[in-house]
Short mmCIF file of C-alpha atoms and ligand atoms in Angstrom, two decimals:
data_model
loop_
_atom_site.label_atom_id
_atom_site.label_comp_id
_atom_site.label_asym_id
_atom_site.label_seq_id
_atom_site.Cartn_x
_atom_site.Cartn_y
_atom_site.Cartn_z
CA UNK A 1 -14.91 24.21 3.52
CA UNK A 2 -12.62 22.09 5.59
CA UNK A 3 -10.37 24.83 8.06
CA UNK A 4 -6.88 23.71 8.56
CA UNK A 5 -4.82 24.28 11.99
CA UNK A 6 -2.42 26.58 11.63
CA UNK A 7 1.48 25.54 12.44
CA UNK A 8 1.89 27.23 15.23
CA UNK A 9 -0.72 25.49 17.29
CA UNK A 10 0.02 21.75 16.25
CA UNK A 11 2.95 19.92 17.81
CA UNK A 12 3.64 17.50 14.95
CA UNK A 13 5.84 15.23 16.15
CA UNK A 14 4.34 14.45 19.32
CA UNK A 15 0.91 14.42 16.89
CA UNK A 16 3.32 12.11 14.53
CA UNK A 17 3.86 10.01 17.16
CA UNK A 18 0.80 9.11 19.11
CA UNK A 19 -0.47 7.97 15.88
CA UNK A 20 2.34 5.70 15.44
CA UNK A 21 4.13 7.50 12.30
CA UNK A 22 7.26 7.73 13.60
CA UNK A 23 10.19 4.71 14.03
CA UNK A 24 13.16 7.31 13.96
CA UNK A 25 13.73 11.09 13.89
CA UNK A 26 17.02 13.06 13.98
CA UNK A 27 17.44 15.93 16.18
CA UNK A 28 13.68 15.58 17.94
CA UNK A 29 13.68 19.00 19.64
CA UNK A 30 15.09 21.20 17.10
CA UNK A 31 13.02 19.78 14.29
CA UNK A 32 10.22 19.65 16.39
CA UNK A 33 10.72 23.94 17.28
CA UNK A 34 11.24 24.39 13.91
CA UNK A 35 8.21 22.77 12.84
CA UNK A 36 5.83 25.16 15.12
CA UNK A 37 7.73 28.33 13.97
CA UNK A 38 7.39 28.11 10.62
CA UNK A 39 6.04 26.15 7.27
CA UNK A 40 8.53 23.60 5.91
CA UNK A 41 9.02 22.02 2.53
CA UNK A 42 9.60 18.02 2.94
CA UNK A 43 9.59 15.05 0.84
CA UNK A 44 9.84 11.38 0.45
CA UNK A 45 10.51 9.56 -2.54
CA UNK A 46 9.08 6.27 -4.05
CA UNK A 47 10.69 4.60 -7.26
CA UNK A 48 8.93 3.14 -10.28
CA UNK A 49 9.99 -0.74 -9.10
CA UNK A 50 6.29 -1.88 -9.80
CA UNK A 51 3.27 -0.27 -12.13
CA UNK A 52 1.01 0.04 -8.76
CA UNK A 53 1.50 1.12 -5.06
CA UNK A 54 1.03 -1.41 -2.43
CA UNK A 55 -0.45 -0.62 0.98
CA UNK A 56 3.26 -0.34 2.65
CA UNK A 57 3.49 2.99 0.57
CA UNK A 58 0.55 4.91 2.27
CA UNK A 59 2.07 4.65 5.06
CA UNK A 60 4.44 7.59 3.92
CA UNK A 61 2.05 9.00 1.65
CA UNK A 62 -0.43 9.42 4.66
CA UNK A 63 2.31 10.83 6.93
CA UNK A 64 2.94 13.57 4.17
CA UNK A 65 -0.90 14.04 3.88
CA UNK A 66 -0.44 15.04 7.64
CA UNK A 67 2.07 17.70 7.38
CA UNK A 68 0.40 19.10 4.73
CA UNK A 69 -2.88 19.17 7.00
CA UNK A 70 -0.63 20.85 9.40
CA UNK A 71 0.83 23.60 6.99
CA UNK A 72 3.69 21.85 5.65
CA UNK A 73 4.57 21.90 2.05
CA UNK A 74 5.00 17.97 1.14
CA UNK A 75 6.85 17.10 -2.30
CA UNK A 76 6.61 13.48 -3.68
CA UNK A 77 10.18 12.70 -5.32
CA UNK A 78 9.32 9.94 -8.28
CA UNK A 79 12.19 8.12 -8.76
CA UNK A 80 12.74 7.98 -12.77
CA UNK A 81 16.79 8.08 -12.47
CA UNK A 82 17.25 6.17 -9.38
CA UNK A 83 13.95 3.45 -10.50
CA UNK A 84 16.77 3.03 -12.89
CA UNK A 85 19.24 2.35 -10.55
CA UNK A 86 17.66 0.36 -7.50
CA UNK A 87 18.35 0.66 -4.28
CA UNK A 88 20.11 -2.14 -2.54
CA UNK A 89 18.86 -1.28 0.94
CA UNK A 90 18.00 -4.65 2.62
CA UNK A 91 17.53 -6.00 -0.38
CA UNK A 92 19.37 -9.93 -0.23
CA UNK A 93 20.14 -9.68 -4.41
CA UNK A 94 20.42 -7.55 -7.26
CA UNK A 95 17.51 -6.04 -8.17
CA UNK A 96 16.41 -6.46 -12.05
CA UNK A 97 17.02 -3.67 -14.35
CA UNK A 98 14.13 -2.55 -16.03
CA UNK A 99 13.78 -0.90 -19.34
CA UNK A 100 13.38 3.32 -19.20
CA UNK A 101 9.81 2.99 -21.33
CA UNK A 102 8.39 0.80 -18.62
CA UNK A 103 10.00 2.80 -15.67
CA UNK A 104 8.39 6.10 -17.56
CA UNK A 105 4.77 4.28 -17.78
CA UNK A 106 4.87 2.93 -13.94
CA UNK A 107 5.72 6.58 -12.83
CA UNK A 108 2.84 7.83 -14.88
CA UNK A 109 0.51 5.05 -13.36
CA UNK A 110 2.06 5.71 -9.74
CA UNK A 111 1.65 9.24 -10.48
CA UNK A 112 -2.19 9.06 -10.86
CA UNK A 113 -2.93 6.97 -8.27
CA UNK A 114 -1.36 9.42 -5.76
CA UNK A 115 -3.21 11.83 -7.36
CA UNK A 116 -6.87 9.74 -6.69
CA UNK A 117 -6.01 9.93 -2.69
CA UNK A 118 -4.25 12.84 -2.18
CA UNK A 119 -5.26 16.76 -2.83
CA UNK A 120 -2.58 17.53 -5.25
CA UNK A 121 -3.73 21.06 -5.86
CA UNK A 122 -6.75 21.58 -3.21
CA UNK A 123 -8.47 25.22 -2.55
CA UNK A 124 -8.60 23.95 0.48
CA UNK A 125 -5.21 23.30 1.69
CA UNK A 126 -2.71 26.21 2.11
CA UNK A 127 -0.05 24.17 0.16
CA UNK A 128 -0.54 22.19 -2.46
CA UNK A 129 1.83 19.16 -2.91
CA UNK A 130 4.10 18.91 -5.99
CA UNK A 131 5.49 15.62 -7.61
CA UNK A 132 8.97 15.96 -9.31
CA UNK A 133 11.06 13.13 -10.67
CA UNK A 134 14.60 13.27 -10.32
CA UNK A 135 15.57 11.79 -13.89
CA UNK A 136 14.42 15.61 -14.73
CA UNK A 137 18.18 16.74 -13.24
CA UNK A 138 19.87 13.01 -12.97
CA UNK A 139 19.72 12.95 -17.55
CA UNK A 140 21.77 16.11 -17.05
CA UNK A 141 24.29 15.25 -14.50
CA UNK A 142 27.98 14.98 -15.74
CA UNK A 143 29.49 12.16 -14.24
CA UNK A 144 32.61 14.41 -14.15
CA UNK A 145 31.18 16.85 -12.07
CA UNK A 146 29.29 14.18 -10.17
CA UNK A 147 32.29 12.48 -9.50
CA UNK A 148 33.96 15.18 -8.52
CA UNK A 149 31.75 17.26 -6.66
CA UNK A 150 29.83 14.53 -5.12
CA UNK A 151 31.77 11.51 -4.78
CA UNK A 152 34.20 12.97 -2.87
CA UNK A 153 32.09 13.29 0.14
CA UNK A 154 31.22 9.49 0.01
CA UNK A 155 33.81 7.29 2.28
CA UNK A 156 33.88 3.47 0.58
CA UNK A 157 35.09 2.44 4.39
CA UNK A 158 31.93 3.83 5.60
CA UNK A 159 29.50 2.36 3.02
CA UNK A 160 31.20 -0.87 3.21
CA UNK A 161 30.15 -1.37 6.93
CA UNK A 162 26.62 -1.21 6.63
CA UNK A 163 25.00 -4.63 7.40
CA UNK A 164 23.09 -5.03 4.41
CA UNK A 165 26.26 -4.03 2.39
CA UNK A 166 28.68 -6.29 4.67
CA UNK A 167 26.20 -9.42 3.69
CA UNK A 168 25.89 -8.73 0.05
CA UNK A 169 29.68 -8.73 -0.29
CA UNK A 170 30.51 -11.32 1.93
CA UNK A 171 28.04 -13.97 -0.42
CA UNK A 172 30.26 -15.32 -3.04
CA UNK A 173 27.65 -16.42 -5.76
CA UNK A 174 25.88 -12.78 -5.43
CA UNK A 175 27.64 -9.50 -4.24
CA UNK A 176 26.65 -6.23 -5.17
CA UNK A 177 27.09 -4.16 -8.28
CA UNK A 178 28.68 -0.61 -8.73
CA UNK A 179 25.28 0.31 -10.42
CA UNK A 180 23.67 -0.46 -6.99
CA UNK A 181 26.11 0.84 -4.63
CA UNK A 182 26.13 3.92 -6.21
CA UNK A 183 22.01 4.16 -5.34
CA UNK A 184 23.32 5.83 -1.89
CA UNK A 185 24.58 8.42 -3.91
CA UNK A 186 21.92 9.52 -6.00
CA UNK A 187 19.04 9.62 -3.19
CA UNK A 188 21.72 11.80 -1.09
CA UNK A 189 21.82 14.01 -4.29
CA UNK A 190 18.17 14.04 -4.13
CA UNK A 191 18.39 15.61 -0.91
CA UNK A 192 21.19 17.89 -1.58
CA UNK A 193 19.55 18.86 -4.96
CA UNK A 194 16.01 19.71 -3.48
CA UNK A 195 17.91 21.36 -0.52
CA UNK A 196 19.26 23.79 -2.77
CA UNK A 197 16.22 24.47 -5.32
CA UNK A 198 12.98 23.66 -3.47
CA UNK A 199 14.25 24.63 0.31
CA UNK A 200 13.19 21.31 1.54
CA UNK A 201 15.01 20.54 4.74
CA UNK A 202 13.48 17.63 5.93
CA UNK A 203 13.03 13.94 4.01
CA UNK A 204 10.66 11.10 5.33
CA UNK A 205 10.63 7.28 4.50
CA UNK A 206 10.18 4.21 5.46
CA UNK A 207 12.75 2.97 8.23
CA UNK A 208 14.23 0.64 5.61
CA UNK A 209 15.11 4.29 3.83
CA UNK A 210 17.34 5.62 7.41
CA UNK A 211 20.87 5.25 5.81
CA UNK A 212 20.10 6.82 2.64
CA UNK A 213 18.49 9.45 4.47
CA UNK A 214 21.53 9.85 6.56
CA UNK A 215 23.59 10.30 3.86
CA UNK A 216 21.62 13.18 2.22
CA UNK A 217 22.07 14.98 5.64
CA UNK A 218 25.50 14.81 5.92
CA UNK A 219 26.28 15.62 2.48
CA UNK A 220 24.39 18.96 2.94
CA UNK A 221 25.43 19.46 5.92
CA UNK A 222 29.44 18.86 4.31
CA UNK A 223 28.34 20.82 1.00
CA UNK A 224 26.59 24.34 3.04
CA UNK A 225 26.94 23.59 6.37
CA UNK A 226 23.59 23.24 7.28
CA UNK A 227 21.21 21.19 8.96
CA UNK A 228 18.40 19.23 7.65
CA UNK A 229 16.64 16.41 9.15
CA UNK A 230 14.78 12.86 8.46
CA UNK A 231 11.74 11.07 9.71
CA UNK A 232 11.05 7.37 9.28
CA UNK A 233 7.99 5.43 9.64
CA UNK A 234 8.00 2.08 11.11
CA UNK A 235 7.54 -0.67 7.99
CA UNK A 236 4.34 -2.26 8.49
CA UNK A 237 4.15 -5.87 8.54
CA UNK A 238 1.69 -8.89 8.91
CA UNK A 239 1.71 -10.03 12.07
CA UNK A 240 3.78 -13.06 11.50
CA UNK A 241 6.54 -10.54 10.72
CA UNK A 242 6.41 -9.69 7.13
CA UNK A 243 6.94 -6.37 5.59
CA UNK A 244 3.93 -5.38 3.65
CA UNK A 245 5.76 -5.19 0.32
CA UNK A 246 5.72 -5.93 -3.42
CA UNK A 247 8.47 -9.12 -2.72
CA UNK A 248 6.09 -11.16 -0.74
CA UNK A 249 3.40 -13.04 -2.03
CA UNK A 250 -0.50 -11.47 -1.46
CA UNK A 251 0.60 -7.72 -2.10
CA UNK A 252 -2.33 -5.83 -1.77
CA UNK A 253 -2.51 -3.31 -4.56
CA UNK A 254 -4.15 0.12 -4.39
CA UNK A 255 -4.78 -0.77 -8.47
CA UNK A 256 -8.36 -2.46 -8.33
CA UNK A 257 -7.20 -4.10 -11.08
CA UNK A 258 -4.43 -6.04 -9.28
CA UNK A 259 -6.21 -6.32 -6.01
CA UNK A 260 -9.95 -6.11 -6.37
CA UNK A 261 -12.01 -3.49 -3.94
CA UNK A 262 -13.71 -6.57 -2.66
CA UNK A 263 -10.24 -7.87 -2.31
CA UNK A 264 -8.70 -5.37 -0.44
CA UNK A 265 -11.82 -5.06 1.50
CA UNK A 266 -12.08 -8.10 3.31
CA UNK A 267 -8.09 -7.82 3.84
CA UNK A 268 -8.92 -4.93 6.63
CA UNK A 269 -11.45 -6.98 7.80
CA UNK A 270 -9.18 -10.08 8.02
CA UNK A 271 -6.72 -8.87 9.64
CA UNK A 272 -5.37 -10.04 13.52
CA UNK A 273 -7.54 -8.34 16.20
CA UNK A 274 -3.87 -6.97 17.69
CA UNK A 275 -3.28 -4.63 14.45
CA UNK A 276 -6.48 -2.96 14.72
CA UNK A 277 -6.05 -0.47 16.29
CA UNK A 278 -2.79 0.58 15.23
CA UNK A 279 -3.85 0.56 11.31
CA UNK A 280 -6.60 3.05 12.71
CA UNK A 281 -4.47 5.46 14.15
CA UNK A 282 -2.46 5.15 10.63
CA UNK A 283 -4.80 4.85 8.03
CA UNK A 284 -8.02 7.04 9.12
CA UNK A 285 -8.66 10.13 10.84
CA UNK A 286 -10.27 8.76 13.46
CA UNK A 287 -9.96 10.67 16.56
CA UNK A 288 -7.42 9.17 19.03
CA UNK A 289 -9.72 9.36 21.90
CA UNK A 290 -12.07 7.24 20.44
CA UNK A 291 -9.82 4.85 19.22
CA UNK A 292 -8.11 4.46 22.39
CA UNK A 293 -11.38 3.71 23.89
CA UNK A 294 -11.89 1.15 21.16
CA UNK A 295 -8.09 -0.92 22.06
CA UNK A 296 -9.23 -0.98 25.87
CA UNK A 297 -12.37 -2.90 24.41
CA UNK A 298 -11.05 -4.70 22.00
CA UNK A 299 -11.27 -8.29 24.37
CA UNK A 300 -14.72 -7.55 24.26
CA UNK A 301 -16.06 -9.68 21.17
CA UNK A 302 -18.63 -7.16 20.22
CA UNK A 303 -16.33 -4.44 19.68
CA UNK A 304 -13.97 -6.33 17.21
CA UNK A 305 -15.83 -6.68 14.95
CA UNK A 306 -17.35 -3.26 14.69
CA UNK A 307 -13.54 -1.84 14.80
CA UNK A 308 -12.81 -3.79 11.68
CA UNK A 309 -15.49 -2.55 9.92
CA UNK A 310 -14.96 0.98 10.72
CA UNK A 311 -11.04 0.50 9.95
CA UNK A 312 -12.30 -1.23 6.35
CA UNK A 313 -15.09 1.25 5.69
CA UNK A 314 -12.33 4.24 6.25
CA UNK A 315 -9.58 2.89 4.01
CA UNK A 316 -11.38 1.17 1.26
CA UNK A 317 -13.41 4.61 0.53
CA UNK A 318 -10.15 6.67 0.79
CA UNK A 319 -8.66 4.51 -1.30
CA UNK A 320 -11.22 3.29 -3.83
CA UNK A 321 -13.67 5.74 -3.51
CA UNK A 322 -17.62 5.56 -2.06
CA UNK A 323 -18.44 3.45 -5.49
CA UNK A 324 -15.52 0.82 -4.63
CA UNK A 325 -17.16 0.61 -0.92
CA UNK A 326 -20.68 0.29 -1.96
CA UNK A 327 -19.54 -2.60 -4.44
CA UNK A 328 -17.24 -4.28 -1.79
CA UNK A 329 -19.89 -4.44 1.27
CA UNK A 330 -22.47 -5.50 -1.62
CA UNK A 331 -20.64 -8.42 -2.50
CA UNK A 332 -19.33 -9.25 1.16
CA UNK A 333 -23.31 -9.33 1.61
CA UNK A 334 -23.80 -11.56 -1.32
CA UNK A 335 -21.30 -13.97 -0.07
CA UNK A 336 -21.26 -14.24 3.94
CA UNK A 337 -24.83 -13.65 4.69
CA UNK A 338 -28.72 -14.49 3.72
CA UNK A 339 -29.22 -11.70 1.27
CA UNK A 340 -30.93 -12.08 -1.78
CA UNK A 341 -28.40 -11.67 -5.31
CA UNK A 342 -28.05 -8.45 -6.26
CA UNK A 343 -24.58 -8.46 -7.77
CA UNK A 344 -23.80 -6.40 -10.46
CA UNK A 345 -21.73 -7.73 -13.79
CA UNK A 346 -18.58 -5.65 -12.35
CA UNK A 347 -19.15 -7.25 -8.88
CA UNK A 348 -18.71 -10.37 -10.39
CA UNK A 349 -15.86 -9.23 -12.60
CA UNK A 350 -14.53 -8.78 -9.04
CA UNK A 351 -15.43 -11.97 -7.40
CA UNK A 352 -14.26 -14.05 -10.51
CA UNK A 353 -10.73 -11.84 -10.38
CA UNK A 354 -9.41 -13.11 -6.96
CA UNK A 355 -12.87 -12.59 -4.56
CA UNK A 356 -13.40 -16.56 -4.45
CA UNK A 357 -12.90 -19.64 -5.75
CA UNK A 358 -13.74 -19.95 -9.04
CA UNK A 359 -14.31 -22.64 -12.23
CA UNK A 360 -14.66 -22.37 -15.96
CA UNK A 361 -17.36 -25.00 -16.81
CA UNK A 362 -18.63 -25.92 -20.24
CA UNK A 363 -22.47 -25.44 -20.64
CA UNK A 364 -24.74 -28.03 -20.07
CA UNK A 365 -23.58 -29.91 -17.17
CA UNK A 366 -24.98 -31.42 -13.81
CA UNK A 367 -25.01 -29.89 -10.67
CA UNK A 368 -23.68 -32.75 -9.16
CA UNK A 369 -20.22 -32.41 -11.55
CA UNK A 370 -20.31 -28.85 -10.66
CA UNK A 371 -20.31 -29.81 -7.13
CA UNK A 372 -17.40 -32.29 -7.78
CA UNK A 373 -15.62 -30.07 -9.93
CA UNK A 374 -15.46 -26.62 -7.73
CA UNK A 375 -14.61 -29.32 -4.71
CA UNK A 376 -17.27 -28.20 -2.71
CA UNK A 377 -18.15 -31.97 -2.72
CA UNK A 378 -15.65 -34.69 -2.88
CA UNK A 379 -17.52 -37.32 -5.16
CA UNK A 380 -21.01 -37.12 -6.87
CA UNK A 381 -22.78 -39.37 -3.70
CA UNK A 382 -21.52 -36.27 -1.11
CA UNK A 383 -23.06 -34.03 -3.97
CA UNK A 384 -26.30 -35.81 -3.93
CA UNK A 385 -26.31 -35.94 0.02
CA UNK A 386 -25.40 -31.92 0.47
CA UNK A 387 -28.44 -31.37 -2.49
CA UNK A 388 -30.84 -33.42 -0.03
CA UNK A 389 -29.72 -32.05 2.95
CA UNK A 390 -31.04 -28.31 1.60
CA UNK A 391 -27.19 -26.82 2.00
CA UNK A 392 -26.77 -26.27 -2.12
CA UNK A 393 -28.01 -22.75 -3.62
CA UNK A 394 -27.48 -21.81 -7.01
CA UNK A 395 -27.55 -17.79 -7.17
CA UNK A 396 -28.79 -18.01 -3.75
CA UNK A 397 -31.36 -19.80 -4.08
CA UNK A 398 -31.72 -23.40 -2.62
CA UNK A 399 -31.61 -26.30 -5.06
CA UNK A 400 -33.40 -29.66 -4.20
CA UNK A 401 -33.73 -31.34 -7.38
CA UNK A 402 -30.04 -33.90 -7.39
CA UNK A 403 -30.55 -34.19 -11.07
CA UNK A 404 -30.40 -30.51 -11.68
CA UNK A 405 -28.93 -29.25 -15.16
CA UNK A 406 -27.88 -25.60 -15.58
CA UNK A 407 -29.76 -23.69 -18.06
CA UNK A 408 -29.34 -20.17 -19.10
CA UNK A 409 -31.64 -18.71 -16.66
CA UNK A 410 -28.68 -19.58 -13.82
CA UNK A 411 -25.79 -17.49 -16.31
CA UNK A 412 -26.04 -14.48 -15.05
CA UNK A 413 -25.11 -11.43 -16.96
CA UNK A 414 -24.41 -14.47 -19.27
CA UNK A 415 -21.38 -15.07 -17.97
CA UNK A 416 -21.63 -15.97 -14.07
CA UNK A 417 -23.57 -18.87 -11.49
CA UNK A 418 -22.73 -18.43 -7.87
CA UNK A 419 -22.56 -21.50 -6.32
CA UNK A 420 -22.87 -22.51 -2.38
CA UNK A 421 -22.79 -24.89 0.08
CA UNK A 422 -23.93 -23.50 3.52
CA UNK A 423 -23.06 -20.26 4.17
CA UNK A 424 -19.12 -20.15 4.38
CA UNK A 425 -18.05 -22.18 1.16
CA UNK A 426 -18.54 -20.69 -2.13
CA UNK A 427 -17.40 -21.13 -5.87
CA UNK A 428 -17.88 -18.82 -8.92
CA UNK A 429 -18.61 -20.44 -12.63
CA UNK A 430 -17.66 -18.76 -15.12
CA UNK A 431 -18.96 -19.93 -18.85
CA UNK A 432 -17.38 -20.77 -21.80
N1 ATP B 501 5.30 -1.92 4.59
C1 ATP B 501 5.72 -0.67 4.57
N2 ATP B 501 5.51 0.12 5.65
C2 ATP B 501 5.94 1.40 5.65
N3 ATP B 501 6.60 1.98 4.62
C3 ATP B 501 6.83 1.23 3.53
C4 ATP B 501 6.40 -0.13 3.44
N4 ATP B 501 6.77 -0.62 2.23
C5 ATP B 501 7.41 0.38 1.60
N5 ATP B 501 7.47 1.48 2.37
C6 ATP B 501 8.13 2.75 2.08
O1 ATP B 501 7.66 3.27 0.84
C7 ATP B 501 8.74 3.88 0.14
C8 ATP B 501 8.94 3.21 -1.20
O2 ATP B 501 9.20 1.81 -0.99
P1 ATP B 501 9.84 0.72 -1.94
O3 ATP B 501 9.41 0.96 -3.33
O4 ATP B 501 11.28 0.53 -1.65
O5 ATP B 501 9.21 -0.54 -1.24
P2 ATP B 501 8.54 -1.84 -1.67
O6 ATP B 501 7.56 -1.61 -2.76
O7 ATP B 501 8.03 -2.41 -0.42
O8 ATP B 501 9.74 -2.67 -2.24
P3 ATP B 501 10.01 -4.19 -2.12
O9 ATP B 501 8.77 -4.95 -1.78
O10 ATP B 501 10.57 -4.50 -3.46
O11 ATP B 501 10.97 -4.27 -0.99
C9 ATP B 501 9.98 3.74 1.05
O12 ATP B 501 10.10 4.89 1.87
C10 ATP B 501 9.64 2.53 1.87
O13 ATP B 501 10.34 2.49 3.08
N1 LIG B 502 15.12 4.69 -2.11
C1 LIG B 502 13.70 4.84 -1.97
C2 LIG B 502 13.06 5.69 -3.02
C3 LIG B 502 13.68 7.06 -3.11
C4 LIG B 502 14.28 7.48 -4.30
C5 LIG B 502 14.91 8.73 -4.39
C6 LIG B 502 14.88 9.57 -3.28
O1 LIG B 502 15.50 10.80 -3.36
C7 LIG B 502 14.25 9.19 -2.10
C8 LIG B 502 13.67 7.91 -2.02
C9 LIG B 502 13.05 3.44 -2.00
O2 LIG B 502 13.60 2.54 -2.50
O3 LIG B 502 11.98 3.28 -1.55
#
């Protein structure tokens, strides 16, 4: 059984941020004593805007995973009232309301995926985390009392001059709703709410999340007095500059059935040499000695590679599991080197989902049209002269014959032919 260090010996923040976890923090020193004196309850909180998690979100969800390794009591908030609601935070337009049903299957979809990566309720860990969902006390708010007891503490003046705020009101064909501007509200409630009932003092988030988490502070600390605290973590982005999100095109899922293993697989291994070893100290365990060895080598060509691997290994097992590994280095095999087929009927489920290229062809026809028709050649003569010139396999194995006509023998599983030219371009067909 795994032994877990004990607060007192762990300085988390500093821990927090040699691993890159942390883009802001509120009152370093004092959180940071508090932290080795005593067990804390936190939380974060992630709304239903989607009916998967995207790799932004582990971000948080790892940096929770850490304070629970260290002792901490994590809670994950799930945002039933305010996935309701959306939050406007740097968001350039109103969000889309979606129905309550859908919002209440995405949180139970969300909820078991945290629940496949994360030790929910582990022997092994001194605290186990809990999940709440704040429509559970949001269906039985009065707006009265909200109003009243709430609103009060909420300056307009002050709201109005945030920068993301300033711009929605200041576009004429868009502006902002009261639904949306109330959002602040209702995650500072959050705060105020779990404050008072769960003891949690500090609230983590995404550095898009800072002003919301502001405002929970400050209306606890106007309501009892008291001071809590807040942690972001930087927002991950490509490295042209864009936010790992659900807006952007090419989300990468954690659902395999959004973004294949295979998928999200070769993503790690895709990505620029510069975020290597960043992603490592954020999404494995790796020690940080060893991967700070690994960023002083990585000019060195030989170690690149390797680092990508071990970076791809790490997260696509964490995330989908030693089967979902297997299956994704088994088909990265298959495709990118000499290997002989060995792909199993779900592999090329995977492959024909978004892994490569791929064609729906009726039976019967030429290799040649195939050829033509997946656009690894551009007429039938460049089909004929790729067949001569020994670069054409059909389910890896090399095809010489130009007047070749599939026959069932090439349909695998039925269903499948893997076609190639060379060893980089590829094309699935699938059968009708
Ligand atoms: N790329 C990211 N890096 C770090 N944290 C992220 C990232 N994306 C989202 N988060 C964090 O995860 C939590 C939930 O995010 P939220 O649902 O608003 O984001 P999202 O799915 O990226 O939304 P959208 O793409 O619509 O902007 C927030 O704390 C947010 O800051
Ligand atoms: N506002 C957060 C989600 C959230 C919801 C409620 C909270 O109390 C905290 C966070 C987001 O959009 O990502």
């Amino acid at each position: 059984m795994k032994t877990y260090n004990s607060i007192t010996n762990v300085d988390v923040i500093n821990y927090l941020y040699e691993r890159g976890f942390i883009a802001q923090i509120t009152n370093k020193n004092i959180l940071n004593s508090i932290l080795q004196s005593k067990s804390i309850t936190l939380y974060c909180g992630f709304d239903p805007t989607s009916d998967s998690l995207h790799i932004g979100h582990l971000v948080p969800l790892l940096c929770l995973k850490k304070f629970q390794k260290f002792g901490h009591k994590p809670i994950i908030l799930l945002g039933g009232a305010t996935g309701l609601i959306g939050d406007p935070s740097f968001k350039d337009s109103e969000r889309q309301l979606n129905p309550m049903n859908t919002i209440q299957q995405w949180i139970e979809k969300i909820k078991s995926q945290i629940s496949s990566f994360i030790d929910l309720n582990s022997k092994n860990h001194p605290h186990n985390i809990h999940i709440v969902n704040n429509y559970t006390w949001f269906s039985s708010t009065n707006i009265l009392t909200f109003l009243r007891d709430i609103g009060k503490f909420f300056s307009i003046n002050k709201m109005i001059n945030k920068d993301f705020i300033k711009k929605r009101l200041k576009e004429d064909n868009c502006g902002i709703s009261y639904t949306e501007f109330s959002y602040n509200l209702m995650q500072s409630y959050d705060f105020f709410y779990l404050y008072k009932n769960y003891g949690v003092i500090l609230q983590i988030g995404g550095s898009d999340q800072w002003g919301n988490i502001i405002s929970g502070i400050d209306l606890i600390r106007r309501i009892y007095n008291k001071k809590t605290y807040g942690i972001t973590v930087p927002l991950l982005t490509t490295i042209n500059n864009i936010k790992f999100g659900k807006t952007e095109k090419n989300t990468i899922w954690i659902d395999p059935n959004k973004t294949s293993p295979y998928k999200f697989y070769q993503y790690w291994l895709n990505i620029d040499d510069k975020q290597v070893c960043s992603f490592l100290k954020i999404f494995t365990d790796m020690n940080i000695e060893q991967i700070n060895f690994l960023e002083k080598k990585m000019n060195n060509n030989y170690f690149i590679p390797i680092t990508k691997t071990t970076l791809a290994e790490k997260i696509t097992k964490l995330i989908h599991g030693k089967q979902g590994l297997k299956s994704a280095q088994r088909i990265t095999k298959n495709i990118f080197y000499d290997h002989p087929l060995d792909l199993t009927l779900e592999d090329f489920n995977q492959l024909a989902k978004d892994g490569i290229p791929s064609i729906i062809l009726k039976k019967d026809i030429t290799l040649q049209q195939a050829l033509v028709e997946s656009k690894l050649a551009t007429s039938k003569s460049q089909a004929r002269y790729f067949i001569e010139s020994h670069a054409i396999t059909i389910n890896k194995i090399k095809q010489l014959n130009k007047q070749y006509i599939f026959n069932n023998t090439d349909r695998l599983f039925n269903s499948y032919t893997l076609l190639k030219k060379g060893k980089k371009h590829s094309c699935l067909i699938q059968w009708k």
